[in-house]
CSV table of C-alpha atoms in Angstrom, one decimal:
chain,number,residue,atom,x,y,z
O,26,MET,CA,-57.3,-156.7,-73.1
O,27,ASN,CA,-60.0,-157.7,-75.5
O,28,ILE,CA,-60.7,-155.3,-78.4
O,29,SER,CA,-64.4,-155.1,-77.5
O,30,GLU,CA,-63.4,-153.6,-74.1
O,31,LEU,CA,-61.5,-150.8,-75.9
O,32,CYS,CA,-63.8,-150.1,-78.9
O,33,ASP,CA,-67.2,-150.2,-80.3
O,34,ILE,CA,-66.9,-152.1,-83.6
O,35,ARG,CA,-69.1,-151.8,-86.7
O,36,SER,CA,-68.9,-152.9,-90.3
O,37,GLY,CA,-68.7,-150.4,-93.1
O,38,THR,CA,-71.7,-149.8,-95.3
O,39,SER,CA,-72.9,-152.4,-97.8
O,40,PHE,CA,-74.2,-151.0,-101.0
O,41,SER,CA,-76.5,-153.0,-103.2
O,42,GLN,CA,-74.4,-152.3,-106.3
O,43,LYS,CA,-71.1,-150.6,-107.2
O,44,VAL,CA,-71.1,-146.9,-106.3
O,45,LYS,CA,-70.5,-144.8,-109.4
O,46,HIS,CA,-68.8,-141.4,-109.3
O,47,CYS,CA,-71.1,-138.5,-109.9
O,48,GLU,CA,-70.4,-134.8,-110.2
O,49,ASN,CA,-72.9,-133.4,-107.7
O,50,ALA,CA,-71.9,-135.3,-104.6
O,51,ASP,CA,-73.9,-135.5,-101.4
O,52,TYR,CA,-71.4,-137.7,-99.6
O,53,TRP,CA,-68.2,-139.7,-100.3
O,54,VAL,CA,-67.7,-143.5,-100.3
O,55,MET,CA,-64.4,-144.9,-99.2
O,56,GLU,CA,-63.5,-148.1,-101.1
O,57,SER,CA,-60.4,-150.3,-100.5
O,58,LYS,CA,-58.4,-148.4,-103.1
O,59,CYS,CA,-58.6,-145.3,-100.9
O,60,ALA,CA,-56.4,-146.8,-98.2
O,61,ASN,CA,-52.7,-146.4,-98.9
O,62,SER,CA,-50.2,-148.9,-97.7
O,63,ASP,CA,-48.6,-146.2,-95.4
O,64,GLY,CA,-51.8,-145.8,-93.4
O,65,SER,CA,-53.0,-142.7,-95.1
O,66,ILE,CA,-56.3,-142.1,-96.9
O,67,ASP,CA,-56.1,-141.0,-100.5
O,68,THR,CA,-58.9,-138.5,-100.5
O,69,LYS,CA,-58.6,-138.1,-104.3
O,70,SER,CA,-59.8,-141.7,-104.7
O,71,LEU,CA,-63.0,-141.2,-102.6
O,72,VAL,CA,-66.0,-141.8,-104.8
O,73,ASN,CA,-68.5,-139.0,-105.0
O,74,ALA,CA,-72.0,-140.4,-104.3
O,75,SER,CA,-75.4,-138.9,-104.8
O,76,LEU,CA,-78.7,-139.3,-103.0
O,77,GLN,CA,-80.1,-140.1,-106.5
O,78,GLN,CA,-77.9,-143.3,-106.5
O,79,PHE,CA,-78.4,-144.4,-102.9
O,80,LYS,CA,-80.0,-143.3,-99.7
O,81,MET,CA,-77.4,-141.8,-97.5
O,82,PRO,CA,-76.0,-144.3,-95.0
O,83,THR,CA,-76.6,-143.8,-91.4
O,84,ARG,CA,-73.2,-143.4,-89.8
O,85,ALA,CA,-70.3,-141.4,-91.3
O,86,LEU,CA,-66.7,-141.7,-90.2
O,87,SER,CA,-65.8,-139.5,-87.3
O,88,ASN,CA,-62.5,-138.0,-86.3
O,89,GLN,CA,-60.2,-140.4,-84.5
O,90,GLU,CA,-62.0,-143.5,-85.6
O,91,ILE,CA,-59.9,-146.4,-86.8
O,92,LEU,CA,-60.6,-148.2,-90.1
O,93,MET,CA,-59.5,-151.9,-90.3
O,94,ARG,CA,-59.0,-153.6,-93.6
O,95,GLY,CA,-61.3,-156.6,-93.3
O,96,LYS,CA,-60.3,-158.3,-96.5
O,97,GLY,CA,-57.0,-159.3,-98.1
O,98,GLY,CA,-53.5,-160.2,-96.9
O,99,SER,CA,-53.1,-157.2,-94.6
O,100,HIS,CA,-55.5,-156.1,-91.9
O,101,GLN,CA,-54.0,-152.7,-91.6
O,102,ALA,CA,-55.4,-150.2,-89.2
O,103,ILE,CA,-55.8,-146.6,-90.5
O,104,LEU,CA,-56.5,-143.7,-88.2
O,105,PHE,CA,-59.2,-141.4,-89.7
O,106,GLU,CA,-58.5,-137.7,-89.1
O,107,GLU,CA,-61.1,-135.4,-90.5
O,108,VAL,CA,-60.4,-134.0,-94.0
O,109,SER,CA,-60.9,-130.4,-94.8
O,110,ASP,CA,-64.0,-130.8,-97.1
O,111,LYS,CA,-67.2,-131.3,-95.1
O,112,LEU,CA,-68.9,-134.0,-97.1
O,113,PRO,CA,-69.5,-137.1,-94.9
O,114,ILE,CA,-67.4,-140.2,-95.6
O,115,PHE,CA,-68.8,-143.7,-95.5
O,116,PRO,CA,-66.5,-146.7,-95.7
O,117,THR,CA,-67.7,-149.7,-97.6
O,118,SER,CA,-68.1,-153.1,-96.0
O,119,TYR,CA,-64.5,-153.8,-96.9
O,120,PHE,CA,-63.7,-152.1,-93.6
O,121,LEU,CA,-64.4,-152.6,-89.9
O,122,VAL,CA,-64.7,-149.3,-88.0
O,123,LEU,CA,-63.4,-149.0,-84.5
O,124,THR,CA,-64.6,-146.2,-82.1
O,125,LEU,CA,-62.6,-145.9,-79.0
O,126,LYS,CA,-64.7,-146.1,-75.8
O,127,ASN,CA,-62.2,-144.6,-73.3
O,128,THR,CA,-59.3,-142.4,-74.1
O,129,LYS,CA,-57.9,-142.9,-70.6
O,130,ILE,CA,-56.9,-146.4,-71.5
O,131,ALA,CA,-55.5,-145.8,-75.0
O,132,SER,CA,-55.4,-143.2,-77.7
O,133,ALA,CA,-56.8,-144.0,-81.2
O,134,LYS,CA,-53.4,-143.1,-82.7
O,135,PHE,CA,-51.7,-145.6,-80.4
O,136,LEU,CA,-54.3,-148.3,-81.0
O,137,ALA,CA,-53.9,-148.0,-84.8
O,138,TRP,CA,-50.1,-148.1,-84.4
O,139,LEU,CA,-50.3,-151.2,-82.1
O,140,ILE,CA,-52.6,-153.1,-84.4
O,141,ASN,CA,-50.2,-152.5,-87.3
O,142,GLN,CA,-47.3,-154.1,-85.4
O,143,PRO,CA,-46.1,-157.4,-86.9
O,144,LYS,CA,-47.0,-159.4,-83.7
O,145,TYR,CA,-50.7,-158.3,-84.0
O,146,GLN,CA,-50.9,-158.5,-87.7
O,147,GLU,CA,-49.9,-162.2,-87.4
O,148,LYS,CA,-52.7,-162.7,-84.8
O,149,LEU,CA,-55.2,-161.0,-87.2
O,150,LYS,CA,-54.1,-163.3,-90.1
O,151,SER,CA,-54.8,-166.3,-87.9
O,152,LEU,CA,-58.3,-165.0,-87.2
O,153,ALA,CA,-59.1,-164.4,-90.8
O,154,SER,CA,-60.5,-167.1,-93.0
O,155,GLY,CA,-61.0,-167.8,-96.7
O,156,VAL,CA,-59.3,-169.7,-99.4
O,157,THR,CA,-58.4,-167.1,-102.0
O,158,VAL,CA,-59.2,-163.8,-100.2
O,159,LYS,CA,-58.7,-163.8,-96.4
O,160,HIS,CA,-61.7,-162.2,-94.6
O,161,LEU,CA,-61.7,-160.9,-91.0
O,162,THR,CA,-65.2,-160.8,-89.8
O,163,LYS,CA,-66.5,-158.6,-87.0
O,164,THR,CA,-67.3,-161.8,-85.0
O,165,LYS,CA,-63.8,-163.1,-85.3
O,166,PHE,CA,-62.3,-159.7,-84.6
O,167,LEU,CA,-64.2,-159.5,-81.3
O,168,LYS,CA,-61.8,-162.3,-80.1
O,169,PHE,CA,-58.8,-160.1,-80.7
O,170,GLU,CA,-56.6,-159.6,-77.6
O,171,LEU,CA,-54.0,-156.8,-77.1
O,172,ASP,CA,-51.5,-155.8,-74.5
O,173,ILE,CA,-52.1,-152.2,-73.7
O,174,PRO,CA,-49.3,-150.4,-71.8
O,175,PRO,CA,-49.9,-147.3,-69.6
O,176,LEU,CA,-50.6,-144.0,-71.4
O,177,ASN,CA,-47.1,-142.6,-70.7
O,178,LYS,CA,-45.5,-145.6,-72.4
O,179,GLN,CA,-47.9,-145.2,-75.3
O,180,HIS,CA,-46.8,-141.6,-75.8
O,181,GLN,CA,-43.1,-142.7,-75.6
O,182,LEU,CA,-43.7,-145.5,-78.2
O,183,LEU,CA,-45.4,-143.1,-80.6
O,184,GLU,CA,-42.6,-140.6,-80.2
O,185,LEU,CA,-40.0,-143.3,-80.9
O,186,ASP,CA,-42.0,-144.3,-84.0
O,187,SER,CA,-42.1,-140.7,-85.1
O,188,LEU,CA,-38.3,-140.3,-84.7
O,189,MET,CA,-37.7,-143.5,-86.6
O,190,LYS,CA,-39.9,-142.2,-89.5
O,191,GLN,CA,-38.0,-138.9,-89.5
O,192,GLU,CA,-34.7,-140.8,-89.5
O,193,ASN,CA,-35.8,-143.0,-92.4
O,194,ASN,CA,-36.9,-139.9,-94.4
O,195,LEU,CA,-33.6,-138.1,-93.8
O,196,LEU,CA,-31.6,-141.3,-94.8
O,197,SER,CA,-33.7,-141.6,-97.9
O,198,GLU,CA,-33.1,-137.9,-98.7
O,199,LEU,CA,-29.4,-138.3,-98.1
O,200,ASP,CA,-29.3,-141.4,-100.4
O,201,GLY,CA,-31.0,-139.4,-103.1
O,202,LEU,CA,-28.5,-136.5,-102.8
O,203,ARG,CA,-25.6,-139.0,-102.8
O,204,LYS,CA,-26.9,-140.6,-106.0
O,205,GLU,CA,-27.3,-137.1,-107.6
O,206,TYR,CA,-23.8,-136.1,-106.6
O,207,TYR,CA,-22.5,-139.4,-108.1
O,208,GLN,CA,-24.2,-138.7,-111.4
O,209,VAL,CA,-23.0,-135.2,-111.6
O,210,SER,CA,-19.4,-136.3,-110.8
O,211,VAL,CA,-19.5,-139.1,-113.4
O,212,SER,CA,-20.9,-136.7,-116.0
O,213,THR,CA,-18.2,-134.1,-115.2
O,214,TYR,CA,-15.4,-136.7,-115.5
O,215,LEU,CA,-16.8,-138.1,-118.8
O,216,GLU,CA,-16.9,-134.7,-120.5
O,217,PRO,CA,-14.0,-134.2,-123.0
O,218,SER,CA,-11.4,-131.9,-121.7
O,219,ASN,CA,-10.3,-128.7,-123.6
O,220,GLY,CA,-6.7,-129.2,-123.2
């Protein structure tokens, strides 16, 4: 299925100059540095912008929209879920923004997950162009094709992914405890004995 059948796609906001942080913010600007490699958004890195700097852009991010990295070596999809503060957030033109047309075909969470799979990341890399910095344009992205399974399979895949992440977290925690136990044991054996 073509991505344009699933989503409305728009580019992030272009600003005429670099947005500088200001104390009295009217809105936030999301730059590339705000997108973490794990697919989360670093809200502390959002830039406070003021109406004194720039007129407010027209379309803020909405809950369950997907941000696509348009520039660089990775074209990661990031699911936007509303943050607690109520200032509107506007991504820069570094991002493409996807708004799902029909949740009976796919969920935004599944679509972001699917786009991040190695098979589709490779397809996106082949659509991107540029010598030093790869750039995925909206025009090229509109040619992107995906295999969308039925909703019940989507839920199963997301559940499996969640279980894998839980397992990895537990294994990482176990490894940390094992190393800690090892260090305590070694320290104990290296202490001079009193006898």
